[in-house]
Amino acid sequence: MRIIRVRYRERSFYAAITSPETLRCLNAEEGLPDEIPLAEVELLPLVRPSKVVCVGLNYHAHARELGMAVPEEPILFLKPPSSVIGAGDAIVMPACSERVDHEAELAIVMGRAARFVSEADAPAHVFGYTCANDVTARDLQKKDGQWTRSKSFDTFCPVGPWIETHVGDERALGVRALVNGHLRQDGSTADMIFPPMALVSFISRVMTLLPGDVILTGTPAGIGPLSEGDEVSVEIDQVGYLLNPVVSEGPADPGAVQ
Ligand code: MG
């Protein structure tokens, strides 16, 4: 089932896409049992996470392209909720960076609070999957020596276009990035060092995952730069297709600290 968040008649709720033109409200308390025309709703951000937890270096081929050793445990970092945008929203390249990269990633959306869950119990805490782009200011990542600034600019976490609640096997999904229609990344979650449910379990032993929280599961090989005017898309088998244009912030403020 494909799920989006909408506003309709001054009410906000999650809805299932039932046809190319119709939705069904998933919140029984709203008292809206009938099909709702897609044209009559306003699309809302897919998720409002308390945090976006990300995993660095989780594909064997990506570790090889960076010349880095395979980590013994998942490497975690965070993106702020303010970096999240939806399908079709513009990625804004900050003036203080010379190189902004795409990173196509499978995103897990949490459905139930999770703390100290086992790998076997993890699926019961997951709402579904969506596409994400872990946009990264690569030069600032190297310059700073840690990742917070490079990963955290507003618009650096495109997520969408919907939450897919059922995939056949999350350990065997093609993950691709295309820039202006040209294939840049072409991997499979089968190449992950730590598979999705192992990540949910591992992260839940560090912090409480709340409903709506998002986990970005790492990117396959083939990361590369974006330019103003590009259109970047993330495609994931059985999940969907996330397209975002790329714009430039404009000239840097000469008085800004860099
Ligand atoms: Mg990443």
Short mmCIF file of C-alpha atoms and ligand atoms in Angstrom, two decimals:
data_model
loop_
_atom_site.label_atom_id
_atom_site.label_comp_id
_atom_site.label_asym_id
_atom_site.label_seq_id
_atom_site.Cartn_x
_atom_site.Cartn_y
_atom_site.Cartn_z
CA MET A 1 0.00 0.00 0.00
CA ARG A 2 1.22 3.50 -0.90
CA ILE A 3 0.56 6.11 1.78
CA ILE A 4 0.80 9.90 1.78
CA ARG A 5 -0.10 12.69 4.23
CA VAL A 6 -2.75 15.16 3.11
CA ARG A 7 -4.90 18.06 4.22
CA TYR A 8 -8.58 17.85 3.22
CA ARG A 9 -11.43 20.03 4.45
CA GLU A 10 -9.14 21.53 7.13
CA ARG A 11 -8.19 18.11 8.48
CA SER A 12 -4.78 16.43 8.20
CA PHE A 13 -4.33 12.67 8.00
CA TYR A 14 -2.53 9.75 6.37
CA ALA A 15 -4.28 8.35 3.30
CA ALA A 16 -3.80 5.32 1.07
CA ILE A 17 -3.52 5.85 -2.69
CA THR A 18 -6.32 3.69 -4.12
CA SER A 19 -6.06 4.74 -7.80
CA PRO A 20 -4.20 7.41 -9.82
CA GLU A 21 -7.05 9.80 -8.93
CA THR A 22 -8.32 8.68 -5.52
CA LEU A 23 -7.36 8.29 -1.87
CA ARG A 24 -8.82 6.67 1.20
CA CYS A 25 -8.45 8.20 4.67
CA LEU A 26 -6.62 5.84 7.06
CA ASN A 27 -7.73 7.58 10.24
CA ALA A 28 -11.17 6.16 11.16
CA GLU A 29 -11.69 8.98 13.69
CA GLU A 30 -12.00 11.44 10.80
CA GLY A 31 -15.25 9.74 9.66
CA LEU A 32 -14.30 9.80 5.98
CA PRO A 33 -15.02 6.29 4.67
CA ASP A 34 -15.55 7.31 1.02
CA GLU A 35 -12.94 7.67 -1.70
CA ILE A 36 -11.48 11.19 -1.84
CA PRO A 37 -10.45 12.75 -5.18
CA LEU A 38 -6.68 13.36 -5.22
CA ALA A 39 -7.36 16.73 -6.89
CA GLU A 40 -9.17 17.96 -3.77
CA VAL A 41 -6.37 17.40 -1.25
CA GLU A 42 -3.30 19.39 -0.37
CA LEU A 43 -0.16 17.25 -0.12
CA LEU A 44 1.65 17.54 3.22
CA PRO A 45 5.23 16.56 4.07
CA LEU A 46 5.33 12.77 4.14
CA VAL A 47 6.95 12.60 7.56
CA ARG A 48 7.54 14.91 10.51
CA PRO A 49 10.37 13.02 12.17
CA SER A 50 11.77 13.76 15.60
CA LYS A 51 15.09 12.75 14.00
CA VAL A 52 16.57 11.37 10.80
CA VAL A 53 19.13 8.71 11.69
CA CYS A 54 21.65 7.98 8.95
CA VAL A 55 24.16 5.23 8.36
CA GLY A 56 27.52 5.96 6.74
CA LEU A 57 29.45 3.48 4.63
CA ASN A 58 26.88 0.66 4.51
CA TYR A 59 27.53 -0.75 1.03
CA HIS A 60 30.56 -2.90 0.23
CA ALA A 61 31.02 -1.26 -3.20
CA HIS A 62 30.82 2.26 -1.72
CA ALA A 63 33.43 1.39 0.93
CA ARG A 64 35.67 0.11 -1.87
CA GLU A 65 35.25 3.28 -4.00
CA LEU A 66 36.27 5.38 -0.99
CA GLY A 67 39.17 3.05 -0.18
CA MET A 68 37.84 2.55 3.35
CA ALA A 69 37.68 -0.57 5.50
CA VAL A 70 34.32 -2.24 6.11
CA PRO A 71 33.13 -1.00 9.53
CA GLU A 72 32.63 -3.52 12.34
CA GLU A 73 29.46 -1.73 13.54
CA PRO A 74 27.11 0.71 11.78
CA ILE A 75 28.44 4.29 11.69
CA LEU A 76 25.57 6.57 12.73
CA PHE A 77 24.99 10.26 12.23
CA LEU A 78 21.93 12.54 12.25
CA LYS A 79 20.30 14.95 9.86
CA PRO A 80 18.02 17.57 11.43
CA PRO A 81 14.25 17.41 10.79
CA SER A 82 14.56 20.88 9.22
CA SER A 83 16.53 19.36 6.32
CA VAL A 84 13.54 17.28 5.16
CA ILE A 85 11.74 18.23 1.92
CA GLY A 86 9.28 16.35 -0.26
CA ALA A 87 9.09 15.13 -3.85
CA GLY A 88 9.41 17.98 -6.33
CA ASP A 89 10.82 20.44 -3.78
CA ALA A 90 14.10 22.13 -4.69
CA ILE A 91 17.46 21.14 -3.23
CA VAL A 92 19.22 24.43 -2.48
CA MET A 93 23.01 24.34 -2.86
CA PRO A 94 24.57 26.58 -0.20
CA ALA A 95 26.91 29.30 -1.42
CA CYS A 96 29.63 28.18 1.04
CA SER A 97 30.05 24.80 -0.68
CA GLU A 98 31.75 24.07 -4.01
CA ARG A 99 30.64 20.46 -4.20
CA VAL A 100 27.19 19.12 -3.29
CA ASP A 101 26.68 15.38 -3.91
CA HIS A 102 23.66 13.13 -4.29
CA GLU A 103 23.41 9.90 -2.26
CA ALA A 104 20.47 7.65 -3.21
CA GLU A 105 19.24 5.72 -0.16
CA LEU A 106 16.48 3.39 0.96
CA ALA A 107 14.65 5.09 3.85
CA ILE A 108 12.85 3.24 6.63
CA VAL A 109 9.88 5.04 8.23
CA MET A 110 9.14 3.94 11.79
CA GLY A 111 5.55 3.12 12.77
CA ARG A 112 5.88 2.25 16.46
CA ALA A 113 8.26 3.37 19.17
CA ALA A 114 11.27 1.07 19.27
CA ARG A 115 13.78 0.63 22.11
CA PHE A 116 15.98 -2.45 22.49
CA VAL A 117 14.14 -4.36 19.76
CA SER A 118 15.66 -7.49 18.30
CA GLU A 119 16.24 -7.90 14.58
CA ALA A 120 13.37 -10.42 14.53
CA ASP A 121 10.97 -7.94 16.20
CA ALA A 122 12.09 -4.94 14.14
CA PRO A 123 9.61 -5.41 11.23
CA ALA A 124 6.63 -4.98 13.61
CA HIS A 125 7.95 -1.47 14.43
CA VAL A 126 8.38 -0.36 10.81
CA PHE A 127 5.65 1.59 8.99
CA GLY A 128 7.19 1.26 5.54
CA TYR A 129 9.83 2.40 3.09
CA THR A 130 10.44 5.43 0.93
CA CYS A 131 13.16 6.95 -1.22
CA ALA A 132 15.64 9.44 0.20
CA ASN A 133 18.58 11.52 -0.96
CA ASP A 134 21.29 12.07 1.66
CA VAL A 135 22.48 15.30 0.02
CA THR A 136 26.01 16.11 1.21
CA ALA A 137 28.33 19.12 0.88
CA ARG A 138 31.36 16.91 0.23
CA ASP A 139 33.98 19.65 0.53
CA LEU A 140 32.63 20.74 3.93
CA GLN A 141 32.51 17.12 5.10
CA LYS A 142 36.26 16.86 4.43
CA LYS A 143 37.06 20.35 5.73
CA ASP A 144 35.18 19.98 9.04
CA GLY A 145 36.44 16.49 9.86
CA GLN A 146 32.96 15.54 11.05
CA TRP A 147 29.67 15.54 9.23
CA THR A 148 27.13 17.75 10.93
CA ARG A 149 27.36 20.87 8.77
CA SER A 150 27.85 19.01 5.49
CA LYS A 151 24.74 16.88 5.96
CA SER A 152 22.40 19.37 7.65
CA PHE A 153 21.61 22.27 5.35
CA ASP A 154 17.91 22.99 4.80
CA THR A 155 16.63 20.90 1.84
CA PHE A 156 19.44 18.30 2.18
CA CYS A 157 17.02 15.45 2.98
CA PRO A 158 14.52 14.87 0.15
CA VAL A 159 12.10 12.07 1.16
CA GLY A 160 9.20 10.60 -0.84
CA PRO A 161 7.07 10.39 -2.85
CA TRP A 162 5.03 8.05 -0.62
CA ILE A 163 5.48 5.39 2.06
CA GLU A 164 5.30 1.88 0.62
CA THR A 165 4.17 -0.46 3.39
CA HIS A 166 4.99 -3.75 1.66
CA VAL A 167 8.10 -4.74 -0.23
CA GLY A 168 8.89 -8.35 -1.07
CA ASP A 169 12.38 -8.46 0.45
CA GLU A 170 14.03 -5.27 1.69
CA ARG A 171 17.40 -7.01 1.33
CA ALA A 172 17.08 -7.28 -2.48
CA LEU A 173 15.96 -3.89 -3.83
CA GLY A 174 17.66 -2.00 -6.64
CA VAL A 175 18.70 1.52 -5.56
CA ARG A 176 19.51 4.02 -8.31
CA ALA A 177 20.32 7.72 -8.69
CA LEU A 178 19.84 9.52 -11.98
CA VAL A 179 20.90 13.08 -12.77
CA ASN A 180 19.07 14.63 -15.74
CA GLY A 181 18.06 11.09 -16.70
CA HIS A 182 21.63 9.72 -16.70
CA LEU A 183 22.32 6.78 -14.39
CA ARG A 184 24.86 7.70 -11.68
CA GLN A 185 24.30 5.09 -8.97
CA ASP A 186 23.05 1.55 -9.58
CA GLY A 187 23.25 -0.70 -6.53
CA SER A 188 21.20 -3.21 -4.59
CA THR A 189 20.37 -3.44 -0.91
CA ALA A 190 21.77 -6.98 -1.21
CA ASP A 191 25.21 -5.27 -1.10
CA MET A 192 24.52 -3.70 2.31
CA ILE A 193 27.01 -4.43 5.08
CA PHE A 194 24.24 -4.16 7.73
CA PRO A 195 20.74 -4.96 6.35
CA PRO A 196 17.72 -2.77 7.19
CA MET A 197 16.31 -4.74 10.14
CA ALA A 198 19.77 -5.09 11.70
CA LEU A 199 20.00 -1.27 11.53
CA VAL A 200 16.62 -0.79 13.25
CA SER A 201 17.72 -3.13 16.04
CA PHE A 202 21.17 -1.54 16.38
CA ILE A 203 19.85 2.05 16.43
CA SER A 204 17.10 1.12 18.93
CA ARG A 205 19.84 0.05 21.35
CA VAL A 206 21.22 3.59 21.19
CA MET A 207 18.10 5.79 21.11
CA THR A 208 14.32 5.44 21.20
CA LEU A 209 12.98 5.48 17.66
CA LEU A 210 9.60 7.23 17.53
CA PRO A 211 6.75 6.89 15.02
CA GLY A 212 7.59 8.97 11.95
CA ASP A 213 11.34 8.81 12.55
CA VAL A 214 13.32 8.05 9.42
CA ILE A 215 16.41 5.90 8.96
CA LEU A 216 18.60 6.49 5.91
CA THR A 217 20.33 3.19 5.27
CA GLY A 218 23.45 4.29 3.38
CA THR A 219 24.28 4.80 -0.26
CA PRO A 220 25.66 2.47 -2.96
CA ALA A 221 28.72 3.30 -5.10
CA GLY A 222 28.65 6.10 -7.65
CA ILE A 223 28.17 9.25 -5.58
CA GLY A 224 28.74 12.41 -7.59
CA PRO A 225 28.22 16.16 -7.77
CA LEU A 226 25.09 18.15 -8.52
CA SER A 227 24.90 21.43 -10.44
CA GLU A 228 22.39 24.25 -10.56
CA GLY A 229 19.57 23.36 -12.92
CA ASP A 230 19.98 19.57 -12.53
CA GLU A 231 17.10 17.25 -11.82
CA VAL A 232 18.12 14.39 -9.52
CA SER A 233 16.02 11.31 -8.98
CA VAL A 234 16.23 8.38 -6.60
CA GLU A 235 14.59 5.15 -7.79
CA ILE A 236 14.06 2.13 -5.56
CA ASP A 237 12.52 -1.11 -6.78
CA GLN A 238 9.00 -1.72 -5.41
CA VAL A 239 9.16 1.57 -3.49
CA GLY A 240 9.03 4.52 -5.87
CA TYR A 241 10.68 7.41 -7.64
CA LEU A 242 11.73 10.68 -5.96
CA LEU A 243 12.55 13.65 -8.20
CA ASN A 244 13.98 17.00 -7.02
CA PRO A 245 15.32 20.00 -8.93
CA VAL A 246 18.58 21.63 -7.86
CA VAL A 247 18.91 25.37 -7.40
CA SER A 248 21.66 27.63 -6.11
CA GLU A 249 21.40 29.76 -2.98
CA GLY A 250 23.12 32.67 -4.70
CA PRO A 251 26.29 34.55 -3.75
CA ALA A 252 27.67 34.08 -0.26
CA ASP A 253 27.12 36.75 2.37
CA PRO A 254 30.58 38.38 2.58
CA GLY A 255 30.07 38.95 6.31
CA ALA A 256 29.24 35.33 7.06
CA VAL A 257 31.58 33.12 9.08
CA GLN A 258 32.72 30.16 6.95
MG MG B 1 24.54 8.70 3.06
#
